[in-house]
Amino acid sequence: MDHAGSETEVYTPDTLLLGGLVSTASGILASGENRTRGTVVGRVTATGELKMAAAAAGDGSEVPIGILGFDVDATSGAATCAYYTGGDFDQAALTWGAGYTDLQKAAAFDKTPITLKTAY
């Protein structure tokens, strides 16, 4: 039997952020980047802009400093973005650039308020 005005929706929980003391910052995502929420970002030393952290980058962005909080499209030019600088995150929900080993990923946020965990 159908009921007037009723709908059924499926709830899919977001597992990126698991809790902890959450902190955020704003920055500029470098031109040419088109990244999704959960992307691990590093800061380019020469410009201060953010881009997806890649192990062999050599421009400073190889050092992860945060995790994008929202999808950001900077393909047409640098764009403002918000990123997490603290909190507990599901390691399986992160998007990493090329070249990081599992051990490097596990240690990437040592000495920062970001903790990587396994969602249960």
mmCIF file with all atom_site columns, C-alpha atoms in Angstrom:
data_model
loop_
_atom_site.group_PDB
_atom_site.id
_atom_site.type_symbol
_atom_site.label_atom_id
_atom_site.label_alt_id
_atom_site.label_comp_id
_atom_site.label_asym_id
_atom_site.label_entity_id
_atom_site.label_seq_id
_atom_site.pdbx_PDB_ins_code
_atom_site.Cartn_x
_atom_site.Cartn_y
_atom_site.Cartn_z
_atom_site.occupancy
_atom_site.B_iso_or_equiv
_atom_site.pdbx_formal_charge
_atom_site.auth_seq_id
_atom_site.auth_comp_id
_atom_site.auth_asym_id
_atom_site.auth_atom_id
_atom_site.pdbx_PDB_model_num
ATOM 1   C CA . MET A 1 1   ? 0.000  0.000  0.000   1.00 0.00 ? 1   MET A CA 1
ATOM 2   C CA . ASP A 1 2   ? 1.355  3.427  -0.932  1.00 0.00 ? 2   ASP A CA 1
ATOM 3   C CA . HIS A 1 3   ? 1.025  6.254  1.528   1.00 0.00 ? 3   HIS A CA 1
ATOM 4   C CA . ALA A 1 4   ? 0.626  9.771  0.240   1.00 0.00 ? 4   ALA A CA 1
ATOM 5   C CA . GLY A 1 5   ? 3.766  11.837 0.663   1.00 0.00 ? 5   GLY A CA 1
ATOM 6   C CA . SER A 1 6   ? 6.015  9.064  1.958   1.00 0.00 ? 6   SER A CA 1
ATOM 7   C CA . GLU A 1 7   ? 9.428  8.172  0.578   1.00 0.00 ? 7   GLU A CA 1
ATOM 8   C CA . THR A 1 8   ? 12.146 5.727  1.446   1.00 0.00 ? 8   THR A CA 1
ATOM 9   C CA . GLU A 1 9   ? 15.759 6.853  1.391   1.00 0.00 ? 9   GLU A CA 1
ATOM 10  C CA . VAL A 1 10  ? 18.922 4.907  2.006   1.00 0.00 ? 10  VAL A CA 1
ATOM 11  C CA . TYR A 1 11  ? 21.305 6.422  4.517   1.00 0.00 ? 11  TYR A CA 1
ATOM 12  C CA . THR A 1 12  ? 24.962 5.930  3.668   1.00 0.00 ? 12  THR A CA 1
ATOM 13  C CA . PRO A 1 13  ? 27.198 7.158  6.490   1.00 0.00 ? 13  PRO A CA 1
ATOM 14  C CA . ASP A 1 14  ? 30.291 9.175  5.662   1.00 0.00 ? 14  ASP A CA 1
ATOM 15  C CA . THR A 1 15  ? 33.270 7.313  7.061   1.00 0.00 ? 15  THR A CA 1
ATOM 16  C CA . LEU A 1 16  ? 35.996 9.857  6.255   1.00 0.00 ? 16  LEU A CA 1
ATOM 17  C CA . LEU A 1 17  ? 35.759 11.704 9.555   1.00 0.00 ? 17  LEU A CA 1
ATOM 18  C CA . LEU A 1 18  ? 35.562 9.374  12.539  1.00 0.00 ? 18  LEU A CA 1
ATOM 19  C CA . GLY A 1 19  ? 35.688 11.962 15.327  1.00 0.00 ? 19  GLY A CA 1
ATOM 20  C CA . GLY A 1 20  ? 38.359 13.342 17.589  1.00 0.00 ? 20  GLY A CA 1
ATOM 21  C CA . LEU A 1 21  ? 39.155 17.016 17.999  1.00 0.00 ? 21  LEU A CA 1
ATOM 22  C CA . VAL A 1 22  ? 38.472 18.334 14.498  1.00 0.00 ? 22  VAL A CA 1
ATOM 23  C CA . SER A 1 23  ? 40.340 21.376 13.200  1.00 0.00 ? 23  SER A CA 1
ATOM 24  C CA . THR A 1 24  ? 40.254 22.962 9.760   1.00 0.00 ? 24  THR A CA 1
ATOM 25  C CA . ALA A 1 25  ? 42.077 25.574 7.732   1.00 0.00 ? 25  ALA A CA 1
ATOM 26  C CA . SER A 1 26  ? 41.562 27.280 4.404   1.00 0.00 ? 26  SER A CA 1
ATOM 27  C CA . GLY A 1 27  ? 44.046 27.394 1.568   1.00 0.00 ? 27  GLY A CA 1
ATOM 28  C CA . ILE A 1 28  ? 44.431 27.675 -2.180  1.00 0.00 ? 28  ILE A CA 1
ATOM 29  C CA . LEU A 1 29  ? 44.358 24.543 -4.314  1.00 0.00 ? 29  LEU A CA 1
ATOM 30  C CA . ALA A 1 30  ? 46.842 24.925 -7.181  1.00 0.00 ? 30  ALA A CA 1
ATOM 31  C CA . SER A 1 31  ? 45.610 25.479 -10.714 1.00 0.00 ? 31  SER A CA 1
ATOM 32  C CA . GLY A 1 32  ? 45.152 22.246 -12.649 1.00 0.00 ? 32  GLY A CA 1
ATOM 33  C CA . GLU A 1 33  ? 44.024 20.227 -9.631  1.00 0.00 ? 33  GLU A CA 1
ATOM 34  C CA . ASN A 1 34  ? 40.569 18.621 -9.522  1.00 0.00 ? 34  ASN A CA 1
ATOM 35  C CA . ARG A 1 35  ? 40.328 16.757 -6.213  1.00 0.00 ? 35  ARG A CA 1
ATOM 36  C CA . THR A 1 36  ? 37.711 15.027 -4.119  1.00 0.00 ? 36  THR A CA 1
ATOM 37  C CA . ARG A 1 37  ? 36.933 15.186 -0.430  1.00 0.00 ? 37  ARG A CA 1
ATOM 38  C CA . GLY A 1 38  ? 39.415 13.008 1.441   1.00 0.00 ? 38  GLY A CA 1
ATOM 39  C CA . THR A 1 39  ? 42.405 13.810 -0.784  1.00 0.00 ? 39  THR A CA 1
ATOM 40  C CA . VAL A 1 40  ? 45.672 14.108 1.154   1.00 0.00 ? 40  VAL A CA 1
ATOM 41  C CA . VAL A 1 41  ? 47.298 17.459 0.340   1.00 0.00 ? 41  VAL A CA 1
ATOM 42  C CA . GLY A 1 42  ? 50.741 18.992 0.713   1.00 0.00 ? 42  GLY A CA 1
ATOM 43  C CA . ARG A 1 43  ? 51.943 22.597 0.395   1.00 0.00 ? 43  ARG A CA 1
ATOM 44  C CA . VAL A 1 44  ? 54.151 23.739 -2.500  1.00 0.00 ? 44  VAL A CA 1
ATOM 45  C CA . THR A 1 45  ? 57.027 25.585 -0.814  1.00 0.00 ? 45  THR A CA 1
ATOM 46  C CA . ALA A 1 46  ? 57.530 28.209 -3.544  1.00 0.00 ? 46  ALA A CA 1
ATOM 47  C CA . THR A 1 47  ? 53.875 29.292 -3.832  1.00 0.00 ? 47  THR A CA 1
ATOM 48  C CA . GLY A 1 48  ? 52.168 28.196 -0.615  1.00 0.00 ? 48  GLY A CA 1
ATOM 49  C CA . GLU A 1 49  ? 49.442 26.535 -2.698  1.00 0.00 ? 49  GLU A CA 1
ATOM 50  C CA . LEU A 1 50  ? 48.127 23.069 -1.964  1.00 0.00 ? 50  LEU A CA 1
ATOM 51  C CA . LYS A 1 51  ? 48.088 20.065 -4.240  1.00 0.00 ? 51  LYS A CA 1
ATOM 52  C CA . MET A 1 52  ? 47.643 16.323 -3.912  1.00 0.00 ? 52  MET A CA 1
ATOM 53  C CA . ALA A 1 53  ? 50.609 15.021 -1.949  1.00 0.00 ? 53  ALA A CA 1
ATOM 54  C CA . ALA A 1 54  ? 52.855 12.776 -4.075  1.00 0.00 ? 54  ALA A CA 1
ATOM 55  C CA . ALA A 1 55  ? 55.878 11.016 -2.583  1.00 0.00 ? 55  ALA A CA 1
ATOM 56  C CA . ALA A 1 56  ? 58.338 12.085 -5.296  1.00 0.00 ? 56  ALA A CA 1
ATOM 57  C CA . ALA A 1 57  ? 57.045 15.638 -5.841  1.00 0.00 ? 57  ALA A CA 1
ATOM 58  C CA . GLY A 1 58  ? 60.180 17.427 -4.614  1.00 0.00 ? 58  GLY A CA 1
ATOM 59  C CA . ASP A 1 59  ? 58.394 20.795 -4.367  1.00 0.00 ? 59  ASP A CA 1
ATOM 60  C CA . GLY A 1 60  ? 57.318 20.531 -0.734  1.00 0.00 ? 60  GLY A CA 1
ATOM 61  C CA . SER A 1 61  ? 53.950 18.962 -1.485  1.00 0.00 ? 61  SER A CA 1
ATOM 62  C CA . GLU A 1 62  ? 55.389 15.517 -0.790  1.00 0.00 ? 62  GLU A CA 1
ATOM 63  C CA . VAL A 1 63  ? 54.880 16.274 2.923   1.00 0.00 ? 63  VAL A CA 1
ATOM 64  C CA . PRO A 1 64  ? 51.178 15.780 3.774   1.00 0.00 ? 64  PRO A CA 1
ATOM 65  C CA . ILE A 1 65  ? 49.701 18.647 5.790   1.00 0.00 ? 65  ILE A CA 1
ATOM 66  C CA . GLY A 1 66  ? 45.976 17.944 5.631   1.00 0.00 ? 66  GLY A CA 1
ATOM 67  C CA . ILE A 1 67  ? 42.944 16.275 4.091   1.00 0.00 ? 67  ILE A CA 1
ATOM 68  C CA . LEU A 1 68  ? 40.500 18.062 1.772   1.00 0.00 ? 68  LEU A CA 1
ATOM 69  C CA . GLY A 1 69  ? 37.135 18.652 3.394   1.00 0.00 ? 69  GLY A CA 1
ATOM 70  C CA . PHE A 1 70  ? 35.173 19.096 0.149   1.00 0.00 ? 70  PHE A CA 1
ATOM 71  C CA . ASP A 1 71  ? 35.485 18.365 -3.560  1.00 0.00 ? 71  ASP A CA 1
ATOM 72  C CA . VAL A 1 72  ? 37.429 21.198 -5.250  1.00 0.00 ? 72  VAL A CA 1
ATOM 73  C CA . ASP A 1 73  ? 37.786 21.836 -8.985  1.00 0.00 ? 73  ASP A CA 1
ATOM 74  C CA . ALA A 1 74  ? 40.761 24.081 -9.750  1.00 0.00 ? 74  ALA A CA 1
ATOM 75  C CA . THR A 1 75  ? 41.262 22.911 -13.340 1.00 0.00 ? 75  THR A CA 1
ATOM 76  C CA . SER A 1 76  ? 40.614 26.417 -14.713 1.00 0.00 ? 76  SER A CA 1
ATOM 77  C CA . GLY A 1 77  ? 42.563 28.264 -12.039 1.00 0.00 ? 77  GLY A CA 1
ATOM 78  C CA . ALA A 1 78  ? 43.601 28.152 -8.407  1.00 0.00 ? 78  ALA A CA 1
ATOM 79  C CA . ALA A 1 79  ? 40.641 27.812 -6.035  1.00 0.00 ? 79  ALA A CA 1
ATOM 80  C CA . THR A 1 80  ? 39.979 28.367 -2.351  1.00 0.00 ? 80  THR A CA 1
ATOM 81  C CA . CYS A 1 81  ? 39.576 25.157 -0.383  1.00 0.00 ? 81  CYS A CA 1
ATOM 82  C CA . ALA A 1 82  ? 38.950 23.950 3.150   1.00 0.00 ? 82  ALA A CA 1
ATOM 83  C CA . TYR A 1 83  ? 41.032 21.146 4.586   1.00 0.00 ? 83  TYR A CA 1
ATOM 84  C CA . TYR A 1 84  ? 41.255 19.229 7.833   1.00 0.00 ? 84  TYR A CA 1
ATOM 85  C CA . THR A 1 85  ? 44.332 19.757 10.002  1.00 0.00 ? 85  THR A CA 1
ATOM 86  C CA . GLY A 1 86  ? 43.150 17.626 12.907  1.00 0.00 ? 86  GLY A CA 1
ATOM 87  C CA . GLY A 1 87  ? 40.778 14.807 13.758  1.00 0.00 ? 87  GLY A CA 1
ATOM 88  C CA . ASP A 1 88  ? 40.412 11.047 13.451  1.00 0.00 ? 88  ASP A CA 1
ATOM 89  C CA . PHE A 1 89  ? 40.067 9.785  9.867   1.00 0.00 ? 89  PHE A CA 1
ATOM 90  C CA . ASP A 1 90  ? 39.336 6.465  8.203   1.00 0.00 ? 90  ASP A CA 1
ATOM 91  C CA . GLN A 1 91  ? 42.563 5.561  6.432   1.00 0.00 ? 91  GLN A CA 1
ATOM 92  C CA . ALA A 1 92  ? 40.627 3.583  3.793   1.00 0.00 ? 92  ALA A CA 1
ATOM 93  C CA . ALA A 1 93  ? 38.635 6.708  2.821   1.00 0.00 ? 93  ALA A CA 1
ATOM 94  C CA . LEU A 1 94  ? 41.710 8.787  1.938   1.00 0.00 ? 94  LEU A CA 1
ATOM 95  C CA . THR A 1 95  ? 42.987 9.439  -1.580  1.00 0.00 ? 95  THR A CA 1
ATOM 96  C CA . TRP A 1 96  ? 46.778 9.504  -1.809  1.00 0.00 ? 96  TRP A CA 1
ATOM 97  C CA . GLY A 1 97  ? 49.052 10.656 -4.608  1.00 0.00 ? 97  GLY A CA 1
ATOM 98  C CA . ALA A 1 98  ? 51.508 8.265  -6.219  1.00 0.00 ? 98  ALA A CA 1
ATOM 99  C CA . GLY A 1 99  ? 54.447 6.644  -4.508  1.00 0.00 ? 99  GLY A CA 1
ATOM 100 C CA . TYR A 1 100 ? 53.499 6.291  -0.844  1.00 0.00 ? 100 TYR A CA 1
ATOM 101 C CA . THR A 1 101 ? 54.021 2.901  0.776   1.00 0.00 ? 101 THR A CA 1
ATOM 102 C CA . ASP A 1 102 ? 51.648 1.667  3.477   1.00 0.00 ? 102 ASP A CA 1
ATOM 103 C CA . LEU A 1 103 ? 54.316 2.443  6.094   1.00 0.00 ? 103 LEU A CA 1
ATOM 104 C CA . GLN A 1 104 ? 54.737 5.992  4.779   1.00 0.00 ? 104 GLN A CA 1
ATOM 105 C CA . LYS A 1 105 ? 50.978 6.513  4.835   1.00 0.00 ? 105 LYS A CA 1
ATOM 106 C CA . ALA A 1 106 ? 50.783 5.258  8.433   1.00 0.00 ? 106 ALA A CA 1
ATOM 107 C CA . ALA A 1 107 ? 53.530 7.689  9.503   1.00 0.00 ? 107 ALA A CA 1
ATOM 108 C CA . ALA A 1 108 ? 52.535 10.645 7.297   1.00 0.00 ? 108 ALA A CA 1
ATOM 109 C CA . PHE A 1 109 ? 50.706 12.557 10.014  1.00 0.00 ? 109 PHE A CA 1
ATOM 110 C CA . ASP A 1 110 ? 52.999 11.724 12.942  1.00 0.00 ? 110 ASP A CA 1
ATOM 111 C CA . LYS A 1 111 ? 53.498 14.779 15.170  1.00 0.00 ? 111 LYS A CA 1
ATOM 112 C CA . THR A 1 112 ? 50.241 16.307 13.894  1.00 0.00 ? 112 THR A CA 1
ATOM 113 C CA . PRO A 1 113 ? 46.703 16.256 15.338  1.00 0.00 ? 113 PRO A CA 1
ATOM 114 C CA . ILE A 1 114 ? 45.569 13.981 12.469  1.00 0.00 ? 114 ILE A CA 1
ATOM 115 C CA . THR A 1 115 ? 45.087 10.337 13.425  1.00 0.00 ? 115 THR A CA 1
ATOM 116 C CA . LEU A 1 116 ? 44.464 7.608  10.851  1.00 0.00 ? 116 LEU A CA 1
ATOM 117 C CA . LYS A 1 117 ? 42.248 4.743  11.991  1.00 0.00 ? 117 LYS A CA 1
ATOM 118 C CA . THR A 1 118 ? 40.280 1.840  10.600  1.00 0.00 ? 118 THR A CA 1
ATOM 119 C CA . ALA A 1 119 ? 36.510 2.376  10.585  1.00 0.00 ? 119 ALA A CA 1
ATOM 120 C CA . TYR A 1 120 ? 34.549 -0.354 12.300  1.00 0.00 ? 120 TYR A CA 1
#
